[in-house]
Coordinates of N, CA and C in Angstrom, one line a residue:
X1 N 0.8 -1.2 0.0 CA 0.0 0.0 0.0 C 0.9 1.3 0.0
X2 N 2.0 1.2 0.8 CA 2.9 2.4 0.8 C 3.5 2.6 -0.6
X3 N 3.9 1.5 -1.2 CA 4.6 1.6 -2.5 C 3.5 2.1 -3.6
X4 N 2.3 1.7 -3.5 CA 1.3 2.1 -4.4 C 1.0 3.6 -4.2
X5 N 0.9 4.0 -2.9 CA 0.6 5.4 -2.6 C 1.7 6.3 -3.2
X6 N 3.0 5.9 -3.0 CA 4.1 6.7 -3.5 C 4.1 6.8 -5.0
X7 N 3.8 5.7 -5.6 CA 3.7 5.6 -7.1 C 2.6 6.5 -7.6
X8 N 1.4 6.5 -7.0 CA 0.3 7.3 -7.5 C 0.6 8.8 -7.4
X9 N 1.3 9.3 -6.3 CA 1.5 10.7 -6.1 C 3.0 11.1 -6.5
X10 N 3.7 10.2 -7.1 CA 5.0 10.6 -7.6 C 6.1 10.7 -6.6
X11 N 5.8 10.1 -5.4 CA 6.8 10.3 -4.3 C 7.9 9.3 -4.4
X12 N 7.9 8.4 -5.4 CA 8.9 7.4 -5.6 C 10.0 7.9 -6.6
X13 N 9.8 9.1 -7.1 CA 10.7 9.7 -8.1 C 11.8 10.5 -7.3
X14 N 12.9 10.8 -8.0 CA 14.0 11.5 -7.4 C 13.5 12.9 -7.0
X15 N 14.2 13.5 -6.0 CA 13.8 14.8 -5.5 C 13.7 15.9 -6.5
X16 N 14.8 16.0 -7.4 CA 14.8 17.1 -8.4 C 13.6 16.9 -9.4
X17 N 13.3 15.6 -9.7 CA 12.2 15.4 -10.6 C 10.9 15.9 -9.9
X18 N 10.7 15.6 -8.7 CA 9.5 16.0 -8.0 C 9.4 17.5 -7.9
X19 N 10.6 18.2 -7.7 CA 10.7 19.6 -7.6 C 10.3 20.3 -8.9
X20 N 10.9 19.8 -10.0 CA 10.6 20.4 -11.3 C 9.1 20.2 -11.7
X21 N 8.6 19.0 -11.3 CA 7.2 18.7 -11.6 C 6.3 19.6 -10.8
X22 N 6.7 19.9 -9.6 CA 5.9 20.8 -8.7 C 5.9 22.2 -9.3
X23 N 7.0 22.7 -9.8 CA 7.0 24.0 -10.4 C 6.2 24.1 -11.7
X24 N 6.3 23.0 -12.5 CA 5.5 22.9 -13.7 C 4.0 22.9 -13.5
X25 N 3.6 22.2 -12.5 CA 2.2 22.1 -12.1 C 1.7 23.5 -11.6
X26 N 2.6 24.1 -10.8 CA 2.3 25.4 -10.3 C 2.0 26.5 -11.4
X27 N 2.9 26.4 -12.4 CA 2.7 27.4 -13.5 C 1.5 27.1 -14.3
X28 N 1.1 25.8 -14.5 CA 0.0 25.4 -15.3 C -1.3 25.3 -14.4
X29 N -1.2 25.8 -13.1 CA -2.3 25.7 -12.2 C -2.9 24.3 -12.0
X30 N -2.0 23.4 -12.0 CA -2.4 22.0 -11.8 C -1.7 21.5 -10.4
X31 N -2.5 21.7 -9.4 CA -2.0 21.4 -8.0 C -2.3 19.9 -7.6
X32 N -2.8 19.2 -8.5 CA -3.0 17.7 -8.3 C -4.3 17.5 -7.4
X33 N -4.3 16.3 -6.8 CA -5.4 15.9 -6.0 C -5.0 15.8 -4.5
X34 N -6.0 15.9 -3.7 CA -5.7 15.8 -2.2 C -5.5 14.3 -1.8
X35 N -4.8 14.1 -0.7 CA -4.7 12.7 -0.2 C -6.1 12.3 0.4
X36 N -6.8 13.2 1.0 CA -8.1 12.9 1.6 C -9.2 13.0 0.6
X37 N -9.7 11.9 0.1 CA -10.8 11.9 -0.8 C -10.4 12.1 -2.3
X38 N -9.1 12.2 -2.6 CA -8.6 12.3 -3.9 C -9.4 13.4 -4.7
X39 N -9.6 14.6 -4.0 CA -10.3 15.7 -4.6 C -9.4 16.6 -5.3
X40 N -9.8 17.2 -6.5 CA -9.0 18.1 -7.2 C -8.8 19.4 -6.4
X41 N -7.6 19.8 -6.2 CA -7.3 20.9 -5.3 C -7.8 22.2 -5.8
X42 N -7.6 22.5 -7.1 CA -8.1 23.8 -7.7 C -9.6 23.9 -7.6
X43 N -10.3 22.7 -7.9 CA -11.7 22.7 -7.8 C -12.2 22.9 -6.4
X44 N -11.5 22.3 -5.4 CA -11.9 22.5 -4.0 C -11.7 23.9 -3.5
X45 N -10.6 24.5 -3.9 CA -10.4 25.9 -3.5 C -11.4 26.9 -4.2
X46 N -11.7 26.6 -5.4 CA -12.7 27.5 -6.1 C -14.1 27.4 -5.5
X47 N -14.4 26.2 -4.9 CA -15.7 26.0 -4.3 C -15.8 26.6 -2.9
X48 N -14.6 26.6 -2.2 CA -14.6 27.1 -0.8 C -14.4 28.6 -0.7
X49 N -13.7 29.2 -1.7 CA -13.3 30.6 -1.6 C -14.5 31.5 -1.5
X50 N -15.5 31.4 -2.4 CA -16.7 32.3 -2.3 C -17.3 32.3 -0.9
X51 N -17.3 31.2 -0.2 CA -17.9 31.1 1.1 C -17.0 32.0 2.1
X52 N -15.7 31.8 2.0 CA -14.8 32.6 2.9 C -14.8 34.0 2.5
X53 N -15.0 34.3 1.2 CA -15.0 35.7 0.8 C -16.2 36.5 1.4
X54 N -17.3 35.8 1.6 CA -18.4 36.5 2.2 C -18.1 37.1 3.6
X55 N -17.6 36.2 4.5 CA -17.3 36.6 5.8 C -16.1 37.6 5.8
X56 N -15.2 37.4 4.9 CA -14.0 38.3 4.8 C -14.4 39.7 4.4
X57 N -15.3 39.8 3.4 CA -15.8 41.1 3.0 C -16.5 41.8 4.1
X58 N -17.4 41.1 4.7 CA -18.2 41.8 5.7 C -17.4 42.2 7.0
X59 N -16.4 41.4 7.3 CA -15.6 41.7 8.4 C -14.7 42.9 8.1
X60 N -14.3 43.1 6.9 CA -13.5 44.3 6.5 C -14.4 45.5 6.5
X61 N -15.7 45.3 6.0 CA -16.6 46.4 6.0 C -16.9 46.9 7.4
X62 N -17.1 46.0 8.3 CA -17.4 46.3 9.7 C -16.2 47.0 10.3
X63 N -15.0 46.5 10.0 CA -13.7 47.1 10.6 C -13.6 48.5 10.2
X64 N -13.7 48.8 8.9 CA -13.5 50.2 8.4 C -14.7 51.1 8.8
X65 N -15.9 50.5 8.8 CA -17.0 51.3 9.1 C -17.0 51.9 10.6
X66 N -16.3 51.1 11.5 CA -16.2 51.6 12.8 C -14.9 52.3 13.1
X67 N -13.8 51.8 12.4 CA -12.5 52.3 12.7 C -12.3 53.7 12.1
X68 N -12.8 54.0 10.9 CA -12.7 55.3 10.3 C -13.2 56.5 11.2
X69 N -14.5 56.4 11.6 CA -14.9 57.5 12.4 C -14.3 57.5 13.8
X70 N -14.1 56.3 14.4 CA -13.5 56.3 15.7 C -12.1 56.8 15.7
X71 N -11.3 56.5 14.7 CA -9.9 57.0 14.6 C -9.8 58.5 14.4
X72 N -10.7 59.0 13.6 CA -10.7 60.4 13.3 C -11.2 61.2 14.5
X73 N -12.2 60.8 15.2 CA -12.7 61.5 16.4 C -11.7 61.4 17.5
X74 N -11.0 60.3 17.6 CA -9.9 60.2 18.6 C -8.8 61.2 18.3
X75 N -8.5 61.4 17.0 CA -7.4 62.3 16.7 C -7.8 63.7 16.9
X76 N -9.1 64.1 16.6 CA -9.6 65.4 16.8 C -9.7 65.7 18.3
X77 N -10.2 64.7 19.1 CA -10.4 64.9 20.5 C -9.3 64.2 21.2
X78 N -8.0 64.5 20.9 CA -6.9 63.8 21.4 C -6.8 64.0 23.0
X79 N -6.6 62.9 23.7 CA -6.4 62.8 25.1 C -7.8 63.1 25.8
X80 N -8.9 63.0 25.1 CA -10.2 63.1 25.7 C -10.6 61.8 26.3
X81 N -11.8 61.7 26.9 CA -12.4 60.5 27.4 C -12.6 59.5 26.2
X82 N -13.2 60.1 25.1 CA -13.4 59.2 24.0 C -12.2 58.6 23.5
X83 N -11.1 59.4 23.4 CA -9.8 58.9 22.9 C -9.3 57.8 23.8
X84 N -9.3 57.9 25.1 CA -8.8 56.9 26.0 C -9.7 55.6 25.9
X85 N -11.0 55.8 25.8 CA -11.9 54.6 25.7 C -11.6 53.9 24.4
X86 N -11.5 54.6 23.3 CA -11.3 54.0 22.0 C -9.9 53.3 21.9
X87 N -8.9 53.8 22.5 CA -7.6 53.2 22.5 C -7.6 52.0 23.4
X88 N -8.4 52.0 24.5 CA -8.5 50.9 25.4 C -9.2 49.7 24.7
X89 N -10.3 50.0 24.0 CA -11.0 49.0 23.3 C -10.1 48.4 22.2
X90 N -9.3 49.3 21.5 CA -8.4 48.8 20.5 C -7.3 47.9 21.1
X91 N -6.9 48.2 22.3 CA -5.9 47.3 22.9 C -6.6 46.0 23.3
X92 N -7.8 46.0 23.7 CA -8.5 44.8 24.0 C -8.7 44.0 22.7
X93 N -9.0 44.7 21.6 CA -9.2 44.0 20.3 C -7.9 43.3 19.8
X94 N -6.8 43.8 20.2 CA -5.5 43.2 19.8 C -5.2 42.0 20.7
X95 N -5.7 42.0 21.9 CA -5.4 41.0 22.9 C -6.3 39.8 23.0
X96 N -7.6 40.0 22.7 CA -8.5 38.9 22.9 C -8.4 37.9 21.8
X97 N -8.2 36.6 22.1 CA -8.1 35.6 21.1 C -9.4 35.4 20.3
X98 N -9.3 35.2 19.0 CA -10.5 35.1 18.2 C -11.4 33.9 18.6
X99 N -10.8 32.8 18.9 CA -11.5 31.6 19.2 C -12.3 31.8 20.5
X100 N -11.7 32.5 21.5 CA -12.4 32.7 22.8 C -13.6 33.6 22.6
X101 N -13.4 34.7 21.8 CA -14.5 35.6 21.5 C -15.6 34.9 20.8
X102 N -15.3 34.1 19.8 CA -16.3 33.4 19.1 C -17.1 32.5 20.0
X103 N -16.4 31.8 20.9 CA -17.2 30.9 21.8 C -18.1 31.7 22.8
X104 N -17.6 32.9 23.2 CA -18.4 33.7 24.1 C -19.6 34.2 23.4
X105 N -19.5 34.6 22.1 CA -20.6 35.1 21.3 C -21.6 34.0 21.1
X106 N -21.2 32.8 20.8 CA -22.1 31.6 20.7 C -22.8 31.4 22.0
X107 N -22.1 31.4 23.1 CA -22.7 31.1 24.4 C -23.8 32.2 24.7
X108 N -23.5 33.4 24.4 CA -24.5 34.5 24.8 C -25.6 34.6 23.8
X109 N -25.3 34.8 22.5 CA -26.3 35.2 21.5 C -27.0 33.9 20.9
X110 N -26.3 32.8 20.9 CA -26.9 31.6 20.3 C -27.6 30.7 21.3
X111 N -26.9 30.5 22.4 CA -27.4 29.6 23.4 C -28.3 30.3 24.4
X112 N -27.9 31.4 25.0 CA -28.7 32.1 26.0 C -29.8 32.9 25.4
X113 N -29.5 33.8 24.5 CA -30.6 34.6 23.9 C -31.3 34.0 22.8
X114 N -30.6 33.1 22.1 CA -31.2 32.4 20.9 C -31.7 33.3 19.8
X115 N -30.9 34.3 19.6 CA -31.2 35.3 18.5 C -30.4 35.1 17.3
X116 N -29.3 34.4 17.4 CA -28.4 34.2 16.2 C -28.0 32.7 16.1
X117 N -27.9 32.2 14.9 CA -27.5 30.8 14.8 C -26.0 30.6 15.1
X118 N -25.8 29.5 15.8 CA -24.4 29.2 16.2 C -23.5 28.7 15.1
X119 N -24.1 28.1 14.1 CA -23.3 27.5 13.0 C -23.8 28.0 11.7
X120 N -23.1 27.6 10.6 CA -23.4 28.1 9.3 C -24.8 27.4 8.8
X121 N -25.6 28.3 8.2 CA -26.8 27.8 7.6 C -27.0 28.4 6.2
X122 N -27.2 27.6 5.3 CA -27.3 28.0 3.9 C -28.5 29.0 3.7
X123 N -28.3 30.1 3.1 CA -29.4 31.1 2.9 C -29.8 31.9 4.0
X124 N -29.2 31.8 5.2 CA -29.5 32.6 6.3 C -28.4 33.6 6.6
X125 N -28.7 34.9 6.3 CA -27.6 35.9 6.4 C -27.3 36.2 7.9
X126 N -28.1 35.8 8.8 CA -27.7 36.0 10.2 C -26.5 35.2 10.6
X127 N -26.2 34.1 9.9 CA -25.0 33.4 10.2 C -23.7 34.1 10.0
X128 N -23.8 35.2 9.2 CA -22.6 36.1 8.9 C -22.2 37.0 10.1
X129 N -23.2 37.3 10.9 CA -22.9 38.4 11.9 C -21.8 38.0 12.9
X130 N -21.9 36.9 13.6 CA -20.9 36.6 14.6 C -19.5 36.4 14.0
X131 N -19.4 35.5 12.9 CA -18.0 35.4 12.3 C -17.4 36.7 11.8
X132 N -18.3 37.6 11.2 CA -17.8 38.9 10.8 C -17.3 39.7 11.9
X133 N -18.0 39.7 13.0 CA -17.6 40.5 14.2 C -16.3 40.0 14.7
X134 N -16.1 38.7 14.9 CA -14.9 38.1 15.4 C -13.7 38.4 14.6
X135 N -13.9 38.2 13.2 CA -12.8 38.5 12.3 C -12.4 40.0 12.2
X136 N -13.4 40.8 12.4 CA -13.2 42.3 12.3 C -12.5 42.9 13.5
X137 N -12.6 42.3 14.6 CA -12.1 42.9 15.9 C -10.6 43.2 15.8
X138 N -9.8 42.3 15.4 CA -8.3 42.6 15.4 C -8.0 43.6 14.4
X139 N -8.6 43.5 13.2 CA -8.3 44.6 12.1 C -8.9 45.9 12.6
X140 N -10.0 45.9 13.2 CA -10.6 47.2 13.7 C -9.6 47.9 14.6
X141 N -9.0 47.1 15.5 CA -8.1 47.7 16.5 C -6.8 48.3 15.8
X142 N -6.3 47.6 14.8 CA -5.2 48.0 14.0 C -5.5 49.3 13.2
X143 N -6.7 49.3 12.6 CA -7.1 50.4 11.8 C -7.3 51.7 12.6
X144 N -7.9 51.5 13.8 CA -8.2 52.7 14.7 C -6.9 53.4 15.0
X145 N -5.9 52.6 15.5 CA -4.6 53.2 15.9 C -3.9 53.8 14.7
X146 N -4.0 53.2 13.5 CA -3.4 53.7 12.3 C -4.0 55.0 11.9
X147 N -5.3 55.0 11.9 CA -6.0 56.2 11.4 C -5.8 57.4 12.4
X148 N -5.9 57.1 13.7 CA -5.6 58.1 14.7 C -4.2 58.7 14.5
X149 N -3.2 57.9 14.4 CA -1.8 58.3 14.3 C -1.6 59.2 13.1
X150 N -2.1 58.7 11.9 CA -2.0 59.4 10.7 C -2.7 60.7 10.7
X151 N -3.9 60.8 11.3 CA -4.7 62.0 11.3 C -4.0 63.0 12.2
X152 N -3.4 62.6 13.3 CA -2.7 63.6 14.2 C -1.5 64.1 13.5
X153 N -0.8 63.2 12.8 CA 0.4 63.7 12.0 C 0.1 64.7 10.9
X154 N -1.0 64.4 10.2 CA -1.4 65.4 9.1 C -1.9 66.7 9.7
X155 N -2.6 66.7 10.9 CA -3.1 67.9 11.5 C -2.0 68.8 12.0
X156 N -0.8 68.3 12.1 CA 0.4 69.1 12.5 C 1.2 69.6 11.4
X157 N 0.8 69.3 10.1 CA 1.5 69.7 9.0 C 1.2 71.2 8.7
X158 N 2.1 71.8 8.0 CA 2.0 73.3 7.7 C 0.9 73.7 6.8
X159 N 0.5 72.7 5.9 CA -0.6 73.1 5.0 C -2.0 73.3 5.8
X160 N -2.1 72.6 7.0 CA -3.3 72.8 7.8 C -3.3 74.2 8.4
X161 N -2.1 74.6 8.9 CA -2.0 76.0 9.4 C -2.3 77.0 8.3
X162 N -1.8 76.8 7.1 CA -2.1 77.7 6.0 C -3.5 77.8 5.7
X163 N -4.2 76.6 5.7 CA -5.6 76.6 5.4 C -6.4 77.3 6.5
X164 N -6.0 77.2 7.7 CA -6.7 77.9 8.8 C -6.5 79.4 8.7
X165 N -5.3 79.8 8.3 CA -5.1 81.2 8.1 C -5.9 81.8 7.0
X166 N -6.3 81.0 6.0 CA -7.1 81.5 4.9 C -8.6 81.5 5.3
X167 N -8.9 81.1 6.5 CA -10.3 81.2 6.9 C -11.1 79.9 6.6
X168 N -10.4 78.8 6.2 CA -11.2 77.6 6.0 C -11.5 76.9 7.3
X169 N -12.7 76.5 7.5 CA -13.1 75.9 8.7 C -12.4 74.5 9.0
X170 N -12.4 74.1 10.2 CA -11.8 72.8 10.6 C -12.4 71.6 9.9
X171 N -13.7 71.7 9.8 CA -14.4 70.6 9.1 C -14.0 70.5 7.6
X172 N -13.9 71.6 7.0 CA -13.5 71.7 5.6 C -12.1 71.2 5.4
X173 N -11.2 71.6 6.3 CA -9.8 71.1 6.2 C -9.8 69.6 6.4
X174 N -10.6 69.1 7.4 CA -10.5 67.7 7.7 C -11.0 66.8 6.5
X175 N -12.2 67.2 6.0 CA -12.7 66.4 4.9 C -12.1 66.7 3.5
X176 N -11.6 67.9 3.3 CA -11.0 68.3 2.0 C -9.6 68.0 1.9
X177 N -8.8 67.9 3.0 CA -7.4 67.8 2.9 C -6.8 66.6 3.7
X178 N -7.1 66.7 5.0 CA -6.5 65.7 6.0 C -6.8 64.3 5.7
X179 N -8.1 64.0 5.4 CA -8.6 62.7 5.2 C -8.0 62.1 4.0
X180 N -7.8 62.9 2.9 CA -7.2 62.4 1.7 C -5.8 61.9 1.9
X181 N -5.1 62.7 2.6 CA -3.7 62.4 2.9 C -3.5 61.2 3.9
X182 N -4.6 61.0 4.7 CA -4.5 59.9 5.6 C -4.8 58.6 5.0
X183 N -5.5 58.6 3.8 CA -6.0 57.4 3.2 C -4.9 56.5 2.6
X184 N -3.7 57.1 2.2 CA -2.7 56.3 1.6 C -2.1 55.2 2.5
X185 N -1.7 55.5 3.7 CA -1.2 54.4 4.6 C -2.3 53.5 5.0
X186 N -3.6 54.0 5.1 CA -4.7 53.1 5.4 C -5.0 52.1 4.3
X187 N -4.9 52.6 3.1 CA -5.1 51.7 1.9 C -4.0 50.6 1.9
X188 N -2.8 51.0 2.2 CA -1.7 50.0 2.3 C -2.0 48.9 3.4
X189 N -2.5 49.4 4.5 CA -2.8 48.4 5.6 C -3.9 47.5 5.2
X190 N -5.0 48.1 4.6 CA -6.1 47.3 4.2 C -5.7 46.2 3.2
X191 N -4.9 46.6 2.2 CA -4.4 45.6 1.2 C -3.7 44.5 1.8
X192 N -2.8 44.8 2.8 CA -2.0 43.7 3.4 C -2.9 42.9 4.4
X193 N -3.8 43.5 5.1 CA -4.6 42.8 6.0 C -5.7 41.9 5.4
X194 N -6.1 42.3 4.2 CA -7.1 41.5 3.5 C -6.6 40.1 3.2
X195 N -5.3 40.0 2.8 CA -4.7 38.6 2.6 C -4.7 37.8 3.8
X196 N -4.4 38.5 5.0 CA -4.3 37.7 6.2 C -5.6 37.3 6.7
X197 N -6.7 37.9 6.2 CA -8.0 37.5 6.7 C -8.3 36.1 6.2
X198 N -7.8 35.7 5.1 CA -8.0 34.3 4.6 C -7.4 33.3 5.5
X199 N -6.1 33.5 5.8 CA -5.5 32.6 6.7 C -6.0 32.8 8.2
X200 N -6.4 34.0 8.5 CA -6.9 34.2 9.9 C -8.2 33.6 10.2
X201 N -8.9 33.2 9.1 CA -10.2 32.6 9.3 C -10.2 31.2 9.6
X202 N -9.0 30.6 9.7 CA -8.9 29.1 10.0 C -9.6 28.8 11.3
X203 N -9.3 29.5 12.4 CA -9.8 29.1 13.7 C -11.3 29.6 13.8
X204 N -11.6 30.8 13.2 CA -12.9 31.3 13.3 C -13.9 30.5 12.6
X205 N -13.6 30.0 11.4 CA -14.4 29.2 10.6 C -14.7 27.8 11.3
X206 N -13.7 27.3 11.9 CA -13.8 26.1 12.7 C -14.8 26.3 13.8
X207 N -14.7 27.4 14.5 CA -15.6 27.6 15.7 C -17.0 27.7 15.3
X208 N -17.3 28.4 14.1 CA -18.7 28.6 13.7 C -19.1 27.6 12.6
X209 N -18.3 26.5 12.4 CA -18.6 25.5 11.4 C -18.9 26.1 10.1
X210 N -18.1 27.1 9.7 CA -18.2 27.8 8.4 C -17.5 27.0 7.3
X211 N -18.1 26.5 6.3 CA -17.5 25.6 5.4 C -16.7 26.3 4.3
X212 N -15.7 27.1 4.7 CA -14.9 27.8 3.8 C -13.4 27.3 3.7
X213 N -12.5 28.2 3.3 CA -11.1 27.8 3.2 C -10.5 27.5 4.5
X214 N -10.9 28.2 5.6 CA -10.4 28.0 6.9 C -10.7 26.6 7.4
X215 N -11.9 26.2 7.3 CA -12.3 24.9 7.8 C -11.6 23.8 6.9
X216 N -11.5 24.0 5.6 CA -10.8 23.1 4.8 C -9.3 23.0 5.2
X217 N -8.7 24.2 5.5 CA -7.3 24.2 5.9 C -7.1 23.4 7.2
X218 N -7.9 23.7 8.2 CA -7.8 23.0 9.4 C -7.9 21.5 9.3
X219 N -8.9 21.1 8.5 CA -9.1 19.6 8.2 C -7.9 19.0 7.5
X220 N -7.3 19.8 6.6 CA -6.2 19.2 5.8 C -5.0 19.1 6.7
X221 N -4.8 20.1 7.6 CA -3.6 20.0 8.6 C -3.8 18.8 9.5
X222 N -5.0 18.7 10.1 CA -5.2 17.5 11.0 C -5.1 16.2 10.3
X223 N -5.4 16.1 9.0 CA -5.3 14.9 8.3 C -4.0 14.7 7.6
X224 N -3.1 15.7 7.7 CA -1.8 15.7 7.1 C -1.9 15.5 5.6
X225 N -2.9 16.3 5.1 CA -3.1 16.3 3.6 C -2.2 17.4 3.0
X226 N -1.0 17.0 2.8 CA 0.0 18.0 2.4 C -0.2 18.7 1.1
X227 N -0.7 18.0 0.1 CA -1.0 18.8 -1.2 C -2.1 19.8 -1.0
X228 N -3.1 19.5 -0.2 CA -4.1 20.5 0.0 C -3.6 21.7 0.8
X229 N -2.8 21.4 1.8 CA -2.2 22.5 2.7 C -1.3 23.4 1.8
X230 N -0.5 22.8 0.9 CA 0.3 23.6 0.0 C -0.5 24.4 -0.9
X231 N -1.6 23.8 -1.4 CA -2.5 24.6 -2.3 C -3.1 25.8 -1.6
X232 N -3.6 25.6 -0.4 CA -4.2 26.7 0.4 C -3.1 27.8 0.7
X233 N -1.9 27.3 1.0 CA -0.8 28.3 1.2 C -0.5 29.1 0.0
X234 N -0.4 28.5 -1.2 CA -0.2 29.2 -2.4 C -1.3 30.1 -2.7
X235 N -2.6 29.7 -2.5 CA -3.7 30.5 -2.7 C -3.8 31.7 -1.8
X236 N -3.4 31.6 -0.6 CA -3.4 32.7 0.4 C -2.3 33.7 0.0
X237 N -1.2 33.2 -0.5 CA -0.1 34.1 -1.0 C -0.6 34.9 -2.2
X238 N -1.3 34.3 -3.1 CA -1.9 34.9 -4.3 C -2.9 36.0 -3.9
X239 N -3.7 35.7 -2.9 CA -4.7 36.7 -2.4 C -4.0 37.9 -1.8
X240 N -2.9 37.7 -1.1 CA -2.1 38.7 -0.5 C -1.5 39.6 -1.6
X241 N -1.0 39.0 -2.6 CA -0.4 39.8 -3.7 C -1.5 40.6 -4.5
X242 N -2.7 40.0 -4.7 CA -3.8 40.7 -5.3 C -4.2 41.9 -4.5
X243 N -4.3 41.7 -3.1 CA -4.7 42.8 -2.2 C -3.7 43.9 -2.3
X244 N -2.4 43.6 -2.3 CA -1.4 44.7 -2.4 C -1.5 45.4 -3.8
X245 N -1.8 44.6 -4.9 CA -1.9 45.2 -6.2 C -3.1 46.1 -6.3
X246 N -4.2 45.7 -5.7 CA -5.4 46.6 -5.7 C -5.1 47.8 -4.9
X247 N -4.4 47.7 -3.8 CA -4.0 48.9 -3.0 C -3.2 49.9 -3.8
X248 N -2.3 49.4 -4.6 CA -1.5 50.2 -5.5 C -2.4 51.0 -6.5
X249 N -3.4 50.3 -7.0 CA -4.3 50.9 -8.0 C -5.1 52.0 -7.3
X250 N -5.5 51.7 -6.0 CA -6.3 52.7 -5.3 C -5.5 54.0 -4.9
X251 N -4.2 53.9 -4.9 CA -3.4 55.0 -4.6 C -3.7 56.2 -5.6
X252 N -3.8 55.8 -6.9 CA -4.1 56.8 -7.9 C -5.4 57.5 -7.7
X253 N -6.4 56.8 -7.2 CA -7.7 57.4 -6.9 C -7.6 58.3 -5.7
X254 N -7.0 57.8 -4.6 CA -6.9 58.6 -3.4 C -6.0 59.8 -3.6
X255 N -4.9 59.7 -4.4 CA -4.0 60.8 -4.6 C -3.7 60.9 -6.1
X256 N -4.3 61.8 -6.9 CA -4.1 61.8 -8.3 C -2.6 62.2 -8.7
X257 N -1.8 62.6 -7.8 CA -0.4 62.9 -8.1 C 0.4 61.7 -8.4
X258 N -0.1 60.6 -7.9 CA 0.6 59.3 -8.0 C 0.2 58.7 -9.4
X259 N 1.1 58.5 -10.2 CA 0.9 57.9 -11.6 C 1.3 56.5 -11.6
X260 N 0.4 55.6 -12.0 CA 0.7 54.2 -12.1 C 1.0 53.9 -13.5
X261 N 2.2 53.4 -13.8 CA 2.7 53.1 -15.1 C 2.3 51.7 -15.5

């Protein structure tokens, strides 16, 4: 059985032959089949990715929807009660483990209150709420701190003082100048964090029984399904590169001075 297994998956061939074959398959998008169930890896990834994309998109939406106003208000009202509370919550967001928060949400909202489903249900949008909140917490904390720091830095620039001397109101300066200049580092952070959401969903998807790439990855790791693990790793790297590429494209929209060749 061992010899037959090695022969089917090419593990009986010399190392260099296996390496060259792996590079050739990677270029031709032929990642082979998994050990578990002999499933085509590309087909499995294409089926699971849309499911993961749903929770990833909504978690990013929640993160930015809360972090943008919170970071801006914290910068404007620096060292105020709101600023201290926002930074404390951000610190908690960086410290709380995702799996623990997911379990606590299930215990409270699904078991005690019975207002949200604990696990994935097809066609029920309520199943998105808790996974999106758990995934968004860490990113939200990072974004709030980033936006606050960048906004404070921009508000200390000379062009802000020049605009004030011309009689432009603080609100006009904030929305017309400061926010635009704050967006470039934020876009960079969003592009890089978007790729990590795919790999960061491993534990969260397992907690909420979400049948996406995260659950597939955890199952593959537990079953030592190395071809599938390698396929998910390459796919995650590709998503990260695409996220950074889209961030570069958005630079030109946020700042027209930047020309993309």
